[in-house]
Amino acid sequence: MGHIGVARDLKAVLNHRGSKLEMCLPKVDDFKVNNTDFSVSVEVEDSELCPRYSGVSISGVKISESPVWLQNRLKSIGLDPINNVVDVTNYVLHETGQPLHAFDVDKISGNKVIVRKAKNKMKFTTLDDVERELFSEDLMICNEKEAMCLAGVFGGLDSGVSNNTDTIFLESAYFNPVSIRKTAKRHGLSTDSSFRFERGCDPNNTIYALKR
């Protein structure tokens, strides 16, 4: 589900044939927390559907076009560049196989992220500007007032990154594959994120992807 996964498979095959190759993963040692002045708290109400949820807030963000090298790498695998934040999450997704999602912190009411099931028949408008009727088995990423994202499948129209965003909360989670598959099928959605979550991501990879 990602370039590193392909490299891992190649290493296994070639070493089985007698090679002595080692995996060389991109280093993330330079990642460090500058301060904890601004925090977004996380509450997971359903740990069966979301066994692991990781996140980091990043301030001082300026939304702009990505550098040319990043745009070209995305284009080479058939993706259209959008902006620097969305592009880098897509880059890490296709590199590591771990989906990421960026929220505008100003739109996280109460500075609190809550992972919980939807209320049956509640309405939610996704990024494609379509209002959808949810089911009680759909897992949602919410703030204190409203839903922000159909977990692991599709973001909400009102919580994503815009040109005015200056602080983001970056999500990296592991969701139950069966739950994601059923939600995606119910709503007729198939995204790069759901495609991977449905097949089972590595729960031990969430922090590495965030640091990357």
mmCIF file of C-alpha atoms in Angstrom:
data_model
loop_
_atom_site.group_PDB
_atom_site.id
_atom_site.type_symbol
_atom_site.label_atom_id
_atom_site.label_comp_id
_atom_site.label_asym_id
_atom_site.label_seq_id
_atom_site.Cartn_x
_atom_site.Cartn_y
_atom_site.Cartn_z
ATOM 1 C CA MET A 1 0.000 0.000 0.000
ATOM 2 C CA GLY A 2 3.029 2.281 -0.186
ATOM 3 C CA HIS A 3 6.514 2.641 -1.610
ATOM 4 C CA ILE A 4 8.149 1.420 1.606
ATOM 5 C CA GLY A 5 5.900 -1.651 1.542
ATOM 6 C CA VAL A 6 7.013 -2.424 -2.023
ATOM 7 C CA ALA A 7 10.648 -2.062 -0.923
ATOM 8 C CA ARG A 8 10.010 -4.424 1.985
ATOM 9 C CA ASP A 9 8.557 -7.058 -0.358
ATOM 10 C CA LEU A 10 11.492 -6.691 -2.767
ATOM 11 C CA LYS A 11 13.947 -7.051 0.101
ATOM 12 C CA ALA A 12 12.240 -10.257 1.264
ATOM 13 C CA VAL A 13 12.296 -11.828 -2.206
ATOM 14 C CA LEU A 14 15.867 -10.805 -3.060
ATOM 15 C CA ASN A 15 17.242 -11.844 0.347
ATOM 16 C CA HIS A 16 15.494 -15.188 -0.054
ATOM 17 C CA ARG A 17 17.454 -15.550 -3.295
ATOM 18 C CA GLY A 18 20.756 -14.877 -1.535
ATOM 19 C CA SER A 19 21.107 -11.086 -1.406
ATOM 20 C CA LYS A 20 21.939 -9.331 1.854
ATOM 21 C CA LEU A 21 19.932 -6.133 1.602
ATOM 22 C CA GLU A 22 18.907 -3.800 4.417
ATOM 23 C CA MET A 23 15.926 -1.436 4.506
ATOM 24 C CA CYS A 24 16.927 2.235 4.511
ATOM 25 C CA LEU A 25 13.915 4.178 5.791
ATOM 26 C CA PRO A 26 13.777 7.987 5.734
ATOM 27 C CA LYS A 27 15.075 9.347 9.043
ATOM 28 C CA VAL A 28 12.713 11.225 11.353
ATOM 29 C CA ASP A 29 15.271 11.961 14.085
ATOM 30 C CA ASP A 30 15.035 15.702 13.464
ATOM 31 C CA PHE A 31 11.430 15.765 14.642
ATOM 32 C CA LYS A 32 11.085 17.451 18.015
ATOM 33 C CA VAL A 33 8.343 19.152 19.977
ATOM 34 C CA ASN A 34 9.119 22.875 20.212
ATOM 35 C CA ASN A 35 6.533 23.570 22.906
ATOM 36 C CA THR A 36 3.296 22.319 24.398
ATOM 37 C CA ASP A 37 1.659 25.739 24.728
ATOM 38 C CA PHE A 38 -1.191 24.709 22.465
ATOM 39 C CA SER A 39 -2.787 21.343 22.979
ATOM 40 C CA VAL A 40 -5.665 19.462 21.406
ATOM 41 C CA SER A 41 -7.018 16.779 23.699
ATOM 42 C CA VAL A 42 -8.221 13.452 22.287
ATOM 43 C CA GLU A 43 -10.979 11.238 23.644
ATOM 44 C CA VAL A 44 -11.618 7.824 22.070
ATOM 45 C CA GLU A 45 -15.070 6.553 23.026
ATOM 46 C CA ASP A 46 -14.857 3.347 20.985
ATOM 47 C CA SER A 47 -11.432 1.741 21.324
ATOM 48 C CA GLU A 48 -12.595 -1.378 19.478
ATOM 49 C CA LEU A 49 -13.144 0.599 16.269
ATOM 50 C CA CYS A 50 -10.178 2.903 16.953
ATOM 51 C CA PRO A 51 -7.473 1.057 18.909
ATOM 52 C CA ARG A 52 -4.878 3.776 18.303
ATOM 53 C CA TYR A 53 -5.163 7.505 17.651
ATOM 54 C CA SER A 54 -2.113 9.753 17.366
ATOM 55 C CA GLY A 55 -1.887 13.424 16.575
ATOM 56 C CA VAL A 56 0.268 16.534 16.635
ATOM 57 C CA SER A 57 -0.601 20.216 16.366
ATOM 58 C CA ILE A 58 1.544 22.370 14.077
ATOM 59 C CA SER A 59 1.424 26.171 14.327
ATOM 60 C CA GLY A 60 2.830 28.875 12.091
ATOM 61 C CA VAL A 61 1.569 27.161 8.950
ATOM 62 C CA LYS A 62 1.298 29.133 5.719
ATOM 63 C CA ILE A 63 -0.902 27.541 3.054
ATOM 64 C CA SER A 64 0.689 27.792 -0.376
ATOM 65 C CA GLU A 65 1.700 25.762 -3.396
ATOM 66 C CA SER A 66 4.043 22.856 -2.740
ATOM 67 C CA PRO A 67 7.628 23.016 -3.978
ATOM 68 C CA VAL A 68 8.062 21.793 -7.539
ATOM 69 C CA TRP A 69 9.817 18.554 -6.525
ATOM 70 C CA LEU A 70 6.832 17.527 -4.376
ATOM 71 C CA GLN A 71 4.311 18.439 -7.073
ATOM 72 C CA ASN A 72 6.248 16.398 -9.629
ATOM 73 C CA ARG A 73 6.437 13.336 -7.398
ATOM 74 C CA LEU A 74 2.685 13.419 -6.840
ATOM 75 C CA LYS A 75 2.021 13.912 -10.549
ATOM 76 C CA SER A 76 4.246 10.920 -11.326
ATOM 77 C CA ILE A 77 1.798 8.648 -9.489
ATOM 78 C CA GLY A 78 -1.314 10.305 -10.924
ATOM 79 C CA LEU A 79 -2.181 12.766 -8.143
ATOM 80 C CA ASP A 80 -3.060 16.432 -8.641
ATOM 81 C CA PRO A 81 -1.241 18.851 -6.297
ATOM 82 C CA ILE A 82 -3.621 20.925 -4.136
ATOM 83 C CA ASN A 83 -1.632 22.811 -1.473
ATOM 84 C CA ASN A 84 1.418 22.160 0.680
ATOM 85 C CA VAL A 85 -0.461 20.606 3.617
ATOM 86 C CA VAL A 86 -2.710 18.308 1.590
ATOM 87 C CA ASP A 87 0.171 17.407 -0.722
ATOM 88 C CA VAL A 88 2.535 16.367 2.060
ATOM 89 C CA THR A 89 -0.131 14.172 3.683
ATOM 90 C CA ASN A 90 -0.679 12.489 0.305
ATOM 91 C CA TYR A 91 3.071 12.078 -0.145
ATOM 92 C CA VAL A 92 3.492 10.373 3.249
ATOM 93 C CA LEU A 93 0.387 8.236 2.614
ATOM 94 C CA HIS A 94 1.801 6.827 -0.610
ATOM 95 C CA GLU A 95 5.281 6.497 0.862
ATOM 96 C CA THR A 96 4.428 4.765 4.147
ATOM 97 C CA GLY A 97 0.932 3.368 3.529
ATOM 98 C CA GLN A 98 -0.334 5.317 6.561
ATOM 99 C CA PRO A 99 -3.200 7.753 5.874
ATOM 100 C CA LEU A 100 -3.024 11.171 7.540
ATOM 101 C CA HIS A 101 -5.698 13.837 7.890
ATOM 102 C CA ALA A 102 -5.194 17.550 8.602
ATOM 103 C CA PHE A 103 -7.778 19.577 10.530
ATOM 104 C CA ASP A 104 -7.878 23.354 10.874
ATOM 105 C CA VAL A 105 -7.421 23.878 14.632
ATOM 106 C CA ASP A 106 -9.654 26.971 14.594
ATOM 107 C CA LYS A 107 -12.508 24.667 13.573
ATOM 108 C CA ILE A 108 -11.964 22.177 16.414
ATOM 109 C CA SER A 109 -14.520 23.433 18.911
ATOM 110 C CA GLY A 110 -13.267 23.196 22.490
ATOM 111 C CA ASN A 111 -9.825 22.117 21.240
ATOM 112 C CA LYS A 112 -11.041 18.565 21.702
ATOM 113 C CA VAL A 113 -11.117 15.643 19.272
ATOM 114 C CA ILE A 114 -13.677 12.938 20.075
ATOM 115 C CA VAL A 115 -13.725 9.588 18.269
ATOM 116 C CA ARG A 116 -17.220 8.107 18.498
ATOM 117 C CA LYS A 117 -20.015 6.495 16.537
ATOM 118 C CA ALA A 118 -22.519 8.639 14.683
ATOM 119 C CA LYS A 119 -26.099 9.131 15.756
ATOM 120 C CA ASN A 120 -28.413 7.226 13.433
ATOM 121 C CA LYS A 121 -29.779 9.314 10.543
ATOM 122 C CA MET A 122 -27.750 12.400 11.483
ATOM 123 C CA LYS A 123 -26.744 14.567 8.521
ATOM 124 C CA PHE A 124 -23.119 15.226 7.593
ATOM 125 C CA THR A 125 -21.692 17.133 4.624
ATOM 126 C CA THR A 126 -18.476 15.690 3.235
ATOM 127 C CA LEU A 127 -15.673 17.436 1.325
ATOM 128 C CA ASP A 128 -17.409 16.840 -1.995
ATOM 129 C CA ASP A 129 -20.283 19.050 -0.749
ATOM 130 C CA VAL A 130 -22.688 16.093 -0.529
ATOM 131 C CA GLU A 131 -24.989 15.834 2.496
ATOM 132 C CA ARG A 132 -25.043 12.243 3.702
ATOM 133 C CA GLU A 133 -27.313 10.447 6.133
ATOM 134 C CA LEU A 134 -25.195 8.542 8.632
ATOM 135 C CA PHE A 135 -25.717 5.219 10.359
ATOM 136 C CA SER A 136 -25.172 4.405 14.020
ATOM 137 C CA GLU A 137 -22.251 2.125 13.069
ATOM 138 C CA ASP A 138 -20.322 4.864 11.245
ATOM 139 C CA LEU A 139 -17.251 6.000 13.186
ATOM 140 C CA MET A 140 -16.786 9.761 13.284
ATOM 141 C CA ILE A 141 -14.101 12.234 14.287
ATOM 142 C CA CYS A 142 -15.897 15.025 16.162
ATOM 143 C CA ASN A 143 -15.231 18.139 18.195
ATOM 144 C CA GLU A 144 -17.290 19.225 21.198
ATOM 145 C CA LYS A 145 -20.088 20.586 18.995
ATOM 146 C CA GLU A 146 -20.188 18.658 15.722
ATOM 147 C CA ALA A 147 -18.787 15.947 13.482
ATOM 148 C CA MET A 148 -15.673 16.821 11.468
ATOM 149 C CA CYS A 149 -14.773 13.671 9.547
ATOM 150 C CA LEU A 150 -16.081 10.262 8.497
ATOM 151 C CA ALA A 151 -13.249 8.376 10.197
ATOM 152 C CA GLY A 152 -10.772 6.804 7.816
ATOM 153 C CA VAL A 153 -12.963 7.505 4.786
ATOM 154 C CA PHE A 154 -13.681 11.154 3.981
ATOM 155 C CA GLY A 155 -13.241 14.572 5.578
ATOM 156 C CA GLY A 156 -15.982 17.054 6.325
ATOM 157 C CA LEU A 157 -16.619 20.193 4.295
ATOM 158 C CA ASP A 158 -16.239 22.606 7.214
ATOM 159 C CA SER A 159 -13.216 21.295 9.140
ATOM 160 C CA GLY A 160 -10.531 20.996 6.493
ATOM 161 C CA VAL A 161 -7.573 23.191 5.647
ATOM 162 C CA SER A 162 -8.302 26.498 3.864
ATOM 163 C CA ASN A 163 -6.175 29.389 2.626
ATOM 164 C CA ASN A 164 -6.686 31.086 6.017
ATOM 165 C CA THR A 165 -5.432 28.147 8.084
ATOM 166 C CA ASP A 166 -2.391 28.883 10.264
ATOM 167 C CA THR A 167 -2.516 26.006 12.771
ATOM 168 C CA ILE A 168 -3.327 22.395 11.954
ATOM 169 C CA PHE A 169 -3.985 19.238 13.928
ATOM 170 C CA LEU A 170 -2.525 16.274 12.075
ATOM 171 C CA GLU A 171 -4.215 12.909 12.650
ATOM 172 C CA SER A 172 -2.540 9.520 12.262
ATOM 173 C CA ALA A 173 -4.683 6.630 13.469
ATOM 174 C CA TYR A 174 -5.465 2.956 13.190
ATOM 175 C CA PHE A 175 -9.112 2.101 12.518
ATOM 176 C CA ASN A 176 -10.842 -1.273 12.510
ATOM 177 C CA PRO A 177 -10.673 -2.542 8.891
ATOM 178 C CA VAL A 178 -14.153 -4.140 8.923
ATOM 179 C CA SER A 179 -15.738 -0.934 10.247
ATOM 180 C CA ILE A 180 -14.086 1.217 7.582
ATOM 181 C CA ARG A 181 -15.014 -1.185 4.790
ATOM 182 C CA LYS A 182 -18.681 -1.235 5.830
ATOM 183 C CA THR A 183 -18.861 2.559 6.143
ATOM 184 C CA ALA A 184 -17.198 3.125 2.764
ATOM 185 C CA LYS A 185 -19.551 0.621 1.119
ATOM 186 C CA ARG A 186 -22.669 2.062 2.785
ATOM 187 C CA HIS A 187 -21.899 5.531 1.452
ATOM 188 C CA GLY A 188 -20.490 4.464 -1.911
ATOM 189 C CA LEU A 189 -17.113 6.009 -1.159
ATOM 190 C CA SER A 190 -13.644 4.754 -2.012
ATOM 191 C CA THR A 191 -10.669 6.946 -1.124
ATOM 192 C CA ASP A 192 -6.932 6.413 -0.879
ATOM 193 C CA SER A 193 -7.357 6.347 2.907
ATOM 194 C CA SER A 194 -10.275 3.918 3.066
ATOM 195 C CA PHE A 195 -8.560 1.638 0.523
ATOM 196 C CA ARG A 196 -5.691 1.195 2.981
ATOM 197 C CA PHE A 197 -7.628 1.158 6.237
ATOM 198 C CA GLU A 198 -9.956 -1.518 4.838
ATOM 199 C CA ARG A 199 -6.980 -3.798 4.261
ATOM 200 C CA GLY A 200 -5.358 -3.161 7.630
ATOM 201 C CA CYS A 201 -2.667 -0.546 8.242
ATOM 202 C CA ASP A 202 0.218 -1.078 10.659
ATOM 203 C CA PRO A 203 -0.835 0.322 14.067
ATOM 204 C CA ASN A 204 2.842 0.664 14.985
ATOM 205 C CA ASN A 205 3.382 3.102 12.115
ATOM 206 C CA THR A 206 1.195 6.011 13.252
ATOM 207 C CA ILE A 207 3.922 7.952 15.104
ATOM 208 C CA TYR A 208 6.559 7.420 12.408
ATOM 209 C CA ALA A 209 4.182 8.805 9.763
ATOM 210 C CA LEU A 210 3.432 11.862 11.914
ATOM 211 C CA LYS A 211 7.136 12.568 12.426
ATOM 212 C CA ARG A 212 7.825 12.016 8.735
#
